[in-house]
Amino acid sequence: MPTLHSDILYAIVKEVTAAGGSAASRDILSSLSLTCRTLRETCLPILFAQVHWPHQNKNDEESGLYFFPSTLWPYFKHFQLLWPDEWPETSPPRWGNKYYQGGDYHPGPRHVDKLVAALPNMPVLTSFYVNCPFYPPNSILHALVESRSLRSLSINDTPLCISRVPKIPPTFQLDRLSLVPVAQALRVGEGPYDAKFSQVTYYVREYRRRYKNDSLAPMAARSFLFSVGKPASLRHVELDTLVLTGHAPRPKAHTELLDVLARMPALRELRLLFARTKGDCVFRILPPGGGPSEKDNSPALLAQIKHLAMSNACSLDGVFHHTLYLERLAICAIIDQPRVPIALSRSDIDNILSDFSIAGSSAHLRHFRIMIEDKVNPDLCHAISAHCPKLEALEIELCGYHDGKSIYAWDEFAEAFSSLHHLRDLRICIQFPEFDEVDQLEPWRDARRECALYLASRIPTLQRVGFEYRKRTGTHRYEDNWLEYDIQRYGRAIELFDLVPAWYPFPEVWQPVSVAT
């Protein structure tokens, strides 16, 4: 009996599952995989491409924590080590133990040997995510650096000791590294944030209280950035993307960020997403005076960065005189929960645009995202359009949006963007008349939909448009959200399709994802 080619079957399965959400997709795949051997072999690489371990309900007293069967290991592409933070709280720790070191007892896991044994047998593993309430065992770190396929490593809310990093072989070529310190509860703008940050249990876990003030935890960025060449084994890591969070680190004597960039010639994306609170120093990207560092590394090294994301904790003075090939730029306002951050003022933005014009550093800019403290107006939009003529995606977010009497006509905003001949995606905080959002007729939605149709008719390249609004999330709590539309054109006719609510899960800054995922 003739059968379809495996590549065609794979394409069909991918298309079917893409039509549903993540949960629906897994249900469809699970059902298809039970149909016959051929479909099972087609579904398994998709069904088990992304997995996590351990599973709280899969264990027994004799074997301990169950691990995946060895027949599935070759399919793993994205692995998440998610150790429940409540397990070490029991006495004795659940599936763990405590060891004495440095004058104190520290929690440690059991059964991680199963993961260590499996890692060398995951030939297509490309990303590994760690979130656990203990120092990652040396055995796991050693197994990870021996992986030839691993390209992305994320260490989130996990105690980190830089001295534990093993000697890294030349075959280990990491492209992306993300470090998020323990107990980091950040708010980016006044938009949505992870629900766990509003729960008391997040803050009272013993390991967060223990490691939050550990200099090796919140200062992981400093340990990595300013210990250039220490350990020397890091010299083989050819990073393409570096994401650093926490609080702005204080540089060590005689070492600047430029000295770090000099050791990372392949780096193309840099995210400095530090929180800024009272008493914190401003993170200096350039040395004092804006010239070369003491190690004679030139600010011209910034020209290698094509994708740059920074927070309000970073000093922008002179930076854009040297970022000559920027393609994406995001400037966010970040602060520790439960405070509210302060974003860029209009004068700050004017200084940035002035730097653009001096050095021509916006000539290649395609994606620009900023958070502002003042209301948007057509003059600002026109200035951005004039300095960034190749923009394809623009997002202007007001920190603490509120409706009110609209001063400017929609035509003025459309005219301000008329010179952007490549603009596809637009998110903008235009002010609309104030409406009660609980009104069943939802006039606040209708006003934004009418504006979306108008802008789509005036900007022929526009494919997606979104407007900011203030959403009630509790009795006295609000957050900024976006109401977005996909634009479909049929000749002169234009049709809008509502998009599901989306947000940027930290530390993502470029591509919003559905709130439901």
Short mmCIF file of C-alpha atoms in Angstrom, two decimals:
data_model
loop_
_atom_site.label_atom_id
_atom_site.label_comp_id
_atom_site.label_asym_id
_atom_site.label_seq_id
_atom_site.Cartn_x
_atom_site.Cartn_y
_atom_site.Cartn_z
CA MET A 1 0.00 0.00 0.00
CA PRO A 2 1.54 3.39 -1.02
CA THR A 3 2.26 5.88 1.74
CA LEU A 4 2.99 9.59 1.85
CA HIS A 5 6.62 10.68 2.00
CA SER A 6 7.75 11.38 5.58
CA ASP A 7 8.58 15.02 4.73
CA ILE A 8 5.03 15.57 3.45
CA LEU A 9 3.58 13.95 6.56
CA TYR A 10 5.73 16.17 8.73
CA ALA A 11 4.54 19.29 6.87
CA ILE A 12 0.90 18.23 7.25
CA VAL A 13 1.32 17.64 10.98
CA LYS A 14 3.02 21.02 11.44
CA GLU A 15 0.21 22.77 9.55
CA VAL A 16 -2.56 21.04 11.53
CA THR A 17 -1.02 21.81 14.91
CA ALA A 18 -0.22 25.42 14.00
CA ALA A 19 -3.95 26.11 13.71
CA GLY A 20 -4.58 25.57 17.44
CA GLY A 21 -3.12 26.90 20.69
CA SER A 22 -0.26 25.17 22.47
CA ALA A 23 -2.52 22.97 24.61
CA ALA A 24 -4.78 22.10 21.68
CA SER A 25 -1.75 21.30 19.54
CA ARG A 26 -0.41 18.80 22.04
CA ASP A 27 -3.79 17.08 22.26
CA ILE A 28 -3.96 16.81 18.48
CA LEU A 29 -0.42 15.47 18.27
CA SER A 30 -1.02 12.96 21.04
CA SER A 31 -4.08 11.61 19.26
CA LEU A 32 -2.35 11.45 15.88
CA SER A 33 0.68 9.67 17.32
CA LEU A 34 -1.57 6.80 18.48
CA THR A 35 -2.96 6.21 14.98
CA CYS A 36 -0.10 4.20 13.47
CA ARG A 37 3.68 3.81 13.57
CA THR A 38 4.26 6.13 10.62
CA LEU A 39 2.28 8.99 12.17
CA ARG A 40 3.88 8.32 15.54
CA GLU A 41 7.36 8.72 14.08
CA THR A 42 6.20 11.94 12.40
CA CYS A 43 4.59 13.43 15.52
CA LEU A 44 7.23 12.60 18.12
CA PRO A 45 9.86 15.15 16.94
CA ILE A 46 7.26 17.92 17.25
CA LEU A 47 5.57 16.62 20.39
CA PHE A 48 8.84 16.34 22.32
CA ALA A 49 10.81 19.23 20.84
CA GLN A 50 10.23 21.25 24.04
CA VAL A 51 10.15 19.48 27.40
CA HIS A 52 10.65 20.21 31.09
CA TRP A 53 11.72 18.16 34.11
CA PRO A 54 11.08 17.12 36.85
CA HIS A 55 7.36 16.33 36.98
CA GLN A 56 5.82 16.52 40.43
CA ASN A 57 3.40 13.62 39.92
CA LYS A 58 5.79 11.21 38.18
CA ASN A 59 7.85 9.37 40.76
CA ASP A 60 7.87 6.49 43.19
CA GLU A 61 9.76 5.75 46.39
CA GLU A 62 11.94 3.05 44.84
CA SER A 63 13.00 4.74 41.58
CA GLY A 64 12.66 8.34 42.68
CA LEU A 65 11.89 10.94 40.04
CA TYR A 66 11.02 9.46 36.67
CA PHE A 67 12.94 10.66 33.64
CA PHE A 68 12.02 10.46 29.97
CA PRO A 69 12.59 7.15 28.15
CA SER A 70 15.87 7.07 26.23
CA THR A 71 13.97 6.63 22.95
CA LEU A 72 12.73 10.23 23.26
CA TRP A 73 16.07 11.91 24.02
CA PRO A 74 17.03 12.41 20.33
CA TYR A 75 13.94 14.63 19.84
CA PHE A 76 14.68 17.18 22.61
CA LYS A 77 15.52 20.64 21.24
CA HIS A 78 14.54 22.91 24.16
CA PHE A 79 14.96 21.59 27.70
CA GLN A 80 13.80 23.34 30.88
CA LEU A 81 15.09 22.32 34.30
CA LEU A 82 12.25 23.64 36.47
CA TRP A 83 12.74 22.49 40.05
CA PRO A 84 9.70 23.42 42.23
CA ASP A 85 10.80 26.08 44.72
CA GLU A 86 8.69 24.60 47.52
CA TRP A 87 10.50 21.23 47.52
CA PRO A 88 13.54 22.39 49.56
CA GLU A 89 11.16 23.90 52.16
CA THR A 90 10.21 20.48 53.59
CA SER A 91 12.34 18.67 56.15
CA PRO A 92 14.03 16.68 54.78
CA PRO A 93 13.85 18.39 51.36
CA ARG A 94 11.61 16.63 48.90
CA TRP A 95 13.75 14.75 46.38
CA GLY A 96 16.80 16.45 47.79
CA ASN A 97 19.15 16.81 50.72
CA LYS A 98 21.21 19.46 52.48
CA TYR A 99 24.97 19.76 52.51
CA TYR A 100 27.25 21.85 54.71
CA GLN A 101 29.46 24.42 52.99
CA GLY A 102 30.80 27.85 53.89
CA GLY A 103 29.42 27.73 57.41
CA ASP A 104 25.83 27.03 56.35
CA TYR A 105 23.56 24.31 55.02
CA HIS A 106 22.51 24.49 51.37
CA PRO A 107 19.80 22.50 49.56
CA GLY A 108 20.82 20.04 46.88
CA PRO A 109 18.80 17.85 44.48
CA ARG A 110 18.68 14.10 44.06
CA HIS A 111 18.24 12.09 40.85
CA VAL A 112 19.85 14.76 38.63
CA ASP A 113 22.23 11.98 37.56
CA LYS A 114 19.43 10.86 35.25
CA LEU A 115 19.53 14.20 33.47
CA VAL A 116 23.34 14.20 33.40
CA ALA A 117 23.36 10.76 31.77
CA ALA A 118 20.82 11.86 29.16
CA LEU A 119 22.43 15.16 28.08
CA PRO A 120 25.19 13.57 25.92
CA ASN A 121 22.45 11.67 24.08
CA MET A 122 20.46 14.76 23.01
CA PRO A 123 22.01 15.45 19.58
CA VAL A 124 19.64 18.28 18.59
CA LEU A 125 19.50 20.12 21.94
CA THR A 126 19.80 23.84 21.14
CA SER A 127 18.56 25.62 24.30
CA PHE A 128 18.70 24.86 28.02
CA TYR A 129 16.79 26.81 30.67
CA VAL A 130 17.58 26.53 34.39
CA ASN A 131 15.25 27.64 37.19
CA CYS A 132 16.04 25.90 40.46
CA PRO A 133 16.34 26.85 44.16
CA PHE A 134 19.94 25.67 44.55
CA TYR A 135 23.36 26.03 42.96
CA PRO A 136 23.29 24.01 39.71
CA PRO A 137 25.32 20.83 40.37
CA ASN A 138 28.75 20.75 38.75
CA SER A 139 27.83 17.52 36.99
CA ILE A 140 25.07 19.31 35.03
CA LEU A 141 27.34 22.22 34.09
CA HIS A 142 30.05 19.83 32.91
CA ALA A 143 27.55 17.89 30.79
CA LEU A 144 26.19 21.12 29.26
CA VAL A 145 29.56 22.46 28.15
CA GLU A 146 30.27 19.13 26.46
CA SER A 147 27.20 19.58 24.23
CA ARG A 148 28.15 20.47 20.66
CA SER A 149 24.62 21.44 19.63
CA LEU A 150 23.74 23.79 22.53
CA ARG A 151 23.47 27.42 21.43
CA SER A 152 21.34 29.12 24.11
CA LEU A 153 21.70 28.98 27.91
CA SER A 154 19.36 30.80 30.33
CA ILE A 155 19.88 30.81 34.11
CA ASN A 156 16.81 32.34 35.77
CA ASP A 157 16.08 32.90 39.48
CA THR A 158 18.88 30.46 40.28
CA PRO A 159 21.88 31.04 42.59
CA LEU A 160 24.97 31.40 40.46
CA CYS A 161 28.61 31.03 41.43
CA ILE A 162 30.89 32.08 38.59
CA SER A 163 33.76 30.02 40.08
CA ARG A 164 31.73 26.87 39.41
CA VAL A 165 31.88 27.36 35.65
CA PRO A 166 33.91 24.41 34.36
CA LYS A 167 36.71 24.59 31.83
CA ILE A 168 34.98 25.16 28.53
CA PRO A 169 36.20 23.13 25.53
CA PRO A 170 36.67 24.77 22.11
CA THR A 171 33.76 22.70 20.74
CA PHE A 172 31.30 24.56 23.00
CA GLN A 173 29.99 27.44 20.89
CA LEU A 174 27.30 29.31 22.82
CA ASP A 175 25.41 32.00 20.89
CA ARG A 176 23.06 33.30 23.57
CA LEU A 177 23.47 33.70 27.33
CA SER A 178 20.80 35.07 29.69
CA LEU A 179 21.38 35.69 33.41
CA VAL A 180 18.46 36.62 35.68
CA PRO A 181 19.40 36.89 39.41
CA VAL A 182 17.55 35.31 42.32
CA ALA A 183 14.40 37.05 43.60
CA GLN A 184 14.37 39.52 40.75
CA ALA A 185 10.81 40.85 40.58
CA LEU A 186 10.90 43.53 37.94
CA ARG A 187 8.26 45.67 36.34
CA VAL A 188 8.82 46.84 32.78
CA GLY A 189 6.79 49.99 32.21
CA GLU A 190 3.32 49.74 33.70
CA GLY A 191 2.22 46.82 31.56
CA PRO A 192 1.51 43.18 32.46
CA TYR A 193 3.97 41.23 34.59
CA ASP A 194 4.35 37.66 35.74
CA ALA A 195 1.52 36.73 38.10
CA LYS A 196 3.91 35.07 40.58
CA PHE A 197 5.28 38.51 41.53
CA SER A 198 1.95 39.37 43.15
CA GLN A 199 1.99 36.26 45.37
CA VAL A 200 3.41 36.38 48.89
CA THR A 201 4.83 32.86 48.57
CA TYR A 202 7.27 34.07 45.90
CA TYR A 203 9.02 36.38 48.37
CA VAL A 204 9.00 34.14 51.47
CA ARG A 205 10.78 31.12 50.00
CA GLU A 206 13.87 30.40 52.08
CA TYR A 207 16.26 30.18 49.15
CA ARG A 208 15.21 33.59 47.79
CA ARG A 209 15.72 35.22 51.16
CA ARG A 210 19.06 33.43 51.48
CA TYR A 211 20.52 34.14 48.04
CA LYS A 212 18.94 37.50 47.27
CA ASN A 213 21.65 39.29 49.25
CA ASP A 214 24.39 36.91 48.14
CA SER A 215 26.91 38.94 46.15
CA LEU A 216 27.12 36.06 43.68
CA ALA A 217 23.40 36.22 42.94
CA PRO A 218 22.26 39.79 42.21
CA MET A 219 25.76 40.66 40.98
CA ALA A 220 26.02 37.81 38.50
CA ALA A 221 26.20 40.41 35.77
CA ARG A 222 29.20 42.03 37.43
CA SER A 223 30.92 38.68 37.93
CA PHE A 224 30.49 37.86 34.26
CA LEU A 225 31.07 41.28 32.74
CA PHE A 226 33.91 42.74 34.72
CA SER A 227 35.99 39.64 35.42
CA VAL A 228 37.29 39.72 31.87
CA GLY A 229 39.38 36.63 31.28
CA LYS A 230 38.50 35.22 34.73
CA PRO A 231 37.90 32.37 34.20
CA ALA A 232 40.00 32.23 31.08
CA SER A 233 37.91 29.30 29.84
CA LEU A 234 35.27 31.80 28.73
CA ARG A 235 37.52 32.84 25.89
CA HIS A 236 36.04 30.11 23.68
CA VAL A 237 32.45 31.29 24.06
CA GLU A 238 31.48 33.00 20.80
CA LEU A 239 28.38 34.81 22.00
CA ASP A 240 25.95 36.28 19.49
CA THR A 241 23.48 37.49 22.15
CA LEU A 242 24.07 38.63 25.73
CA VAL A 243 21.18 39.42 28.09
CA LEU A 244 21.96 40.91 31.51
CA THR A 245 19.43 41.89 34.17
CA GLY A 246 19.37 42.72 37.87
CA HIS A 247 20.68 46.02 39.18
CA ALA A 248 23.28 48.06 37.37
CA PRO A 249 26.69 46.57 38.29
CA ARG A 250 29.56 48.77 39.37
CA PRO A 251 32.54 48.22 37.07
CA LYS A 252 35.70 46.86 38.62
CA ALA A 253 38.75 49.09 38.54
CA HIS A 254 40.23 49.68 35.10
CA THR A 255 37.60 47.54 33.30
CA GLU A 256 34.83 48.95 31.12
CA LEU A 257 32.06 47.46 29.01
CA LEU A 258 34.20 48.16 25.94
CA ASP A 259 36.82 45.77 27.29
CA VAL A 260 34.15 43.08 27.48
CA LEU A 261 32.97 43.72 23.92
CA ALA A 262 36.55 43.41 22.75
CA ARG A 263 36.49 39.82 24.04
CA MET A 264 33.24 39.06 22.19
CA PRO A 265 33.82 39.82 18.50
CA ALA A 266 30.78 37.80 17.43
CA LEU A 267 28.35 39.68 19.68
CA ARG A 268 25.52 41.22 17.67
CA GLU A 269 22.72 41.60 20.24
CA LEU A 270 23.14 43.23 23.65
CA ARG A 271 20.38 43.66 26.23
CA LEU A 272 21.23 45.67 29.34
CA LEU A 273 17.93 45.39 31.18
CA PHE A 274 18.93 46.65 34.61
CA ALA A 275 16.43 47.95 37.16
CA ARG A 276 16.91 51.49 38.44
CA THR A 277 15.99 52.31 42.03
CA LYS A 278 17.02 55.06 44.40
CA GLY A 279 20.66 54.74 45.36
CA ASP A 280 21.66 52.67 42.32
CA CYS A 281 24.44 53.95 40.12
CA VAL A 282 23.80 54.65 36.46
CA PHE A 283 25.30 51.97 34.27
CA ARG A 284 27.99 53.58 32.16
CA ILE A 285 28.26 52.16 28.64
CA LEU A 286 31.14 54.41 27.60
CA PRO A 287 34.20 55.27 29.73
CA PRO A 288 34.34 58.71 31.39
CA GLY A 289 34.82 61.30 28.69
CA GLY A 290 33.43 59.02 25.99
CA GLY A 291 36.85 57.99 24.68
CA PRO A 292 38.83 54.71 24.72
CA SER A 293 39.08 52.61 27.87
CA GLU A 294 42.26 52.35 29.92
CA LYS A 295 42.94 49.12 28.04
CA ASP A 296 42.79 51.14 24.81
CA ASN A 297 39.56 49.63 23.52
CA SER A 298 37.75 52.11 21.31
CA PRO A 299 34.03 53.07 21.47
CA ALA A 300 34.00 52.07 17.78
CA LEU A 301 33.49 48.51 19.09
CA LEU A 302 29.82 49.42 19.57
CA ALA A 303 29.47 49.35 15.78
CA GLN A 304 29.36 45.54 15.95
CA ILE A 305 26.03 45.69 17.84
CA LYS A 306 23.00 45.42 15.54
CA HIS A 307 20.31 44.84 18.15
CA LEU A 308 20.48 46.93 21.32
CA ALA A 309 18.06 47.02 24.24
CA MET A 310 18.64 49.21 27.29
CA SER A 311 16.78 50.34 30.37
CA ASN A 312 16.49 53.69 32.11
CA ALA A 313 19.39 52.55 34.34
CA CYS A 314 21.84 53.02 31.46
CA SER A 315 23.57 56.26 30.56
CA LEU A 316 22.92 57.02 26.88
CA ASP A 317 25.44 59.87 26.60
CA GLY A 318 27.41 59.50 23.39
CA VAL A 319 26.34 55.89 22.81
CA PHE A 320 24.58 56.54 19.50
CA HIS A 321 27.62 58.29 18.07
CA HIS A 322 29.15 54.83 17.66
CA THR A 323 26.25 52.39 17.01
CA LEU A 324 26.47 52.90 13.27
CA TYR A 325 24.76 49.68 12.15
CA LEU A 326 21.83 49.43 14.54
CA GLU A 327 18.84 47.56 13.13
CA ARG A 328 16.75 47.25 16.30
CA LEU A 329 16.66 49.55 19.33
CA ALA A 330 14.54 49.29 22.49
CA ILE A 331 14.70 51.64 25.48
CA CYS A 332 12.54 50.47 28.40
CA ALA A 333 11.74 51.72 31.89
CA ILE A 334 12.42 49.04 34.54
CA ILE A 335 12.14 49.02 38.32
CA ASP A 336 11.69 46.56 41.19
CA GLN A 337 8.17 45.58 42.18
CA PRO A 338 5.96 47.10 43.52
CA ARG A 339 7.29 50.47 42.40
CA VAL A 340 6.43 52.17 39.13
CA PRO A 341 9.29 53.16 36.78
CA ILE A 342 9.94 56.56 35.27
CA ALA A 343 10.46 56.49 31.51
CA LEU A 344 12.19 58.82 29.06
CA SER A 345 11.20 62.47 28.95
CA ARG A 346 10.72 64.37 25.72
CA SER A 347 14.11 66.05 26.17
CA ASP A 348 15.74 62.61 26.53
CA ILE A 349 14.20 61.51 23.24
CA ASP A 350 15.28 64.74 21.55
CA ASN A 351 18.86 64.07 22.68
CA ILE A 352 18.70 60.56 21.22
CA LEU A 353 17.39 61.84 17.89
CA SER A 354 20.06 64.53 17.89
CA ASP A 355 22.75 61.85 18.34
CA PHE A 356 21.16 59.95 15.45
CA SER A 357 21.54 62.94 13.18
CA ILE A 358 25.14 63.63 14.21
CA ALA A 359 26.44 60.14 13.50
CA GLY A 360 23.82 58.80 11.08
CA SER A 361 23.38 55.83 13.40
CA SER A 362 19.68 55.40 12.54
CA ALA A 363 20.35 54.85 8.82
CA HIS A 364 19.76 51.10 9.16
CA LEU A 365 17.21 51.19 12.01
CA ARG A 366 14.19 49.00 11.21
CA HIS A 367 12.67 48.41 14.65
CA PHE A 368 12.34 51.14 17.29
CA ARG A 369 10.61 50.67 20.66
CA ILE A 370 10.57 53.33 23.37
CA MET A 371 8.74 54.07 26.61
CA ILE A 372 7.95 57.69 27.33
CA GLU A 373 6.77 59.70 30.31
CA ASP A 374 5.02 62.47 28.36
CA LYS A 375 2.00 62.18 26.08
CA VAL A 376 2.72 61.43 22.45
CA ASN A 377 2.07 64.14 19.87
CA PRO A 378 2.43 64.45 16.06
CA ASP A 379 5.59 66.51 16.46
CA LEU A 380 7.39 63.64 18.20
CA CYS A 381 6.14 61.15 15.59
CA HIS A 382 7.33 63.41 12.79
CA ALA A 383 10.77 63.78 14.40
CA ILE A 384 11.14 60.00 14.71
CA SER A 385 10.03 59.51 11.10
CA ALA A 386 12.52 62.11 9.87
CA HIS A 387 15.47 60.57 11.71
CA CYS A 388 14.55 56.90 11.10
CA PRO A 389 13.32 56.70 7.48
CA LYS A 390 13.69 52.91 7.14
CA LEU A 391 11.51 51.95 10.09
CA GLU A 392 9.40 48.84 9.63
CA ALA A 393 8.18 48.54 13.23
CA LEU A 394 7.59 51.39 15.69
CA GLU A 395 6.26 51.21 19.25
CA ILE A 396 5.74 54.26 21.45
CA GLU A 397 4.40 53.32 24.89
CA LEU A 398 3.28 55.77 27.54
CA CYS A 399 4.22 54.73 31.07
CA GLY A 400 0.91 55.10 32.91
CA TYR A 401 -1.50 55.58 30.00
CA HIS A 402 -4.81 57.32 30.58
CA ASP A 403 -7.58 58.48 28.30
CA GLY A 404 -8.66 62.08 28.11
CA LYS A 405 -9.64 64.84 25.78
CA SER A 406 -7.87 64.32 22.47
CA ILE A 407 -5.96 67.42 21.38
CA TYR A 408 -4.66 66.19 18.04
CA ALA A 409 -6.57 64.95 15.01
CA TRP A 410 -5.86 61.48 13.62
CA ASP A 411 -4.87 63.13 10.36
CA GLU A 412 -1.90 64.79 12.09
CA PHE A 413 -0.51 61.42 13.19
CA ALA A 414 -1.09 59.88 9.78
CA GLU A 415 0.74 62.81 8.17
CA ALA A 416 3.65 62.41 10.61
CA PHE A 417 4.14 58.80 9.46
CA SER A 418 3.64 59.49 5.75
CA SER A 419 7.39 59.50 5.08
CA LEU A 420 7.85 55.96 6.45
CA HIS A 421 7.46 53.94 3.26
CA HIS A 422 8.32 50.61 4.90
CA LEU A 423 6.23 50.85 8.08
CA ARG A 424 4.42 47.54 8.71
CA ASP A 425 3.81 47.38 12.48
CA LEU A 426 2.72 50.35 14.56
CA ARG A 427 1.95 50.52 18.28
CA ILE A 428 1.20 54.00 19.54
CA CYS A 429 -0.23 55.60 22.69
CA ILE A 430 -2.64 58.03 20.99
CA GLN A 431 -5.00 59.55 23.53
CA PHE A 432 -8.70 58.80 23.09
CA PRO A 433 -11.79 60.28 24.78
CA GLU A 434 -12.35 58.82 28.21
CA PHE A 435 -14.90 56.00 28.42
CA ASP A 436 -15.98 53.61 31.14
CA GLU A 437 -14.41 50.30 30.16
CA VAL A 438 -17.21 48.32 31.82
CA ASP A 439 -19.75 49.85 29.40
CA GLN A 440 -21.21 46.87 27.52
CA LEU A 441 -21.27 48.87 24.30
CA GLU A 442 -17.49 49.33 24.65
CA PRO A 443 -17.21 52.73 22.92
CA TRP A 444 -13.50 52.82 23.86
CA ARG A 445 -12.97 49.84 21.55
CA ASP A 446 -15.01 51.38 18.75
CA ALA A 447 -12.96 54.58 18.85
CA ARG A 448 -9.72 52.68 18.50
CA ARG A 449 -11.11 50.52 15.72
CA GLU A 450 -12.15 53.61 13.76
CA CYS A 451 -8.67 55.07 14.22
CA ALA A 452 -7.10 51.79 13.05
CA LEU A 453 -9.17 51.89 9.86
CA TYR A 454 -8.21 55.51 9.26
CA LEU A 455 -4.48 54.94 9.73
CA ALA A 456 -4.63 51.83 7.53
CA SER A 457 -6.23 53.91 4.78
CA ARG A 458 -3.55 56.60 5.06
CA ILE A 459 -0.47 54.36 5.48
CA PRO A 460 -0.63 51.82 2.63
CA THR A 461 2.22 49.63 3.93
CA LEU A 462 0.67 49.14 7.39
CA GLN A 463 -0.10 45.49 8.23
CA ARG A 464 -0.70 45.71 11.99
CA VAL A 465 -1.69 48.54 14.31
CA GLY A 466 -2.19 48.72 18.07
CA PHE A 467 -3.36 51.32 20.57
CA GLU A 468 -2.58 51.55 24.25
CA TYR A 469 -5.31 51.52 26.89
CA ARG A 470 -5.57 51.28 30.67
CA LYS A 471 -6.92 47.97 31.95
CA ARG A 472 -8.41 47.42 35.40
CA THR A 473 -6.81 44.34 37.04
CA GLY A 474 -8.17 44.76 40.56
CA THR A 475 -10.12 47.06 42.83
CA HIS A 476 -7.39 49.68 42.80
CA ARG A 477 -4.98 48.20 40.27
CA TYR A 478 -4.48 49.08 36.63
CA GLU A 479 -1.97 48.21 33.95
CA ASP A 480 -1.18 49.34 30.43
CA ASN A 481 -2.33 47.05 27.64
CA TRP A 482 -2.59 47.04 23.85
CA LEU A 483 -5.62 46.63 21.61
CA GLU A 484 -4.26 45.40 18.27
CA TYR A 485 -5.58 44.68 14.81
CA ASP A 486 -4.30 42.73 11.84
CA ILE A 487 -4.92 44.60 8.58
CA GLN A 488 -6.06 42.77 5.47
CA ARG A 489 -6.39 44.61 2.15
CA TYR A 490 -8.63 43.60 -0.75
CA GLY A 491 -8.00 46.19 -3.42
CA ARG A 492 -9.28 49.42 -1.90
CA ALA A 493 -11.25 47.59 0.78
CA ILE A 494 -9.71 47.18 4.23
CA GLU A 495 -10.74 44.66 6.88
CA LEU A 496 -9.54 44.51 10.47
CA PHE A 497 -9.12 41.38 12.55
CA ASP A 498 -8.80 41.56 16.34
CA LEU A 499 -5.59 40.09 17.70
CA VAL A 500 -5.34 38.29 21.02
CA PRO A 501 -3.79 40.30 23.89
CA ALA A 502 0.02 40.11 23.84
CA TRP A 503 2.86 41.12 26.14
CA TYR A 504 6.64 40.89 26.46
CA PRO A 505 7.58 38.16 28.96
CA PHE A 506 10.79 39.38 30.56
CA PRO A 507 13.51 39.58 29.23
CA GLU A 508 11.93 39.53 25.74
CA VAL A 509 11.90 42.99 24.16
CA TRP A 510 11.33 42.52 20.43
CA GLN A 511 8.44 40.15 19.80
CA PRO A 512 5.31 40.21 21.99
CA VAL A 513 3.65 36.86 22.63
CA SER A 514 0.07 35.92 23.40
CA VAL A 515 -0.89 36.36 27.05
CA ALA A 516 -2.49 32.90 26.86
CA THR A 517 0.80 31.13 26.04
#
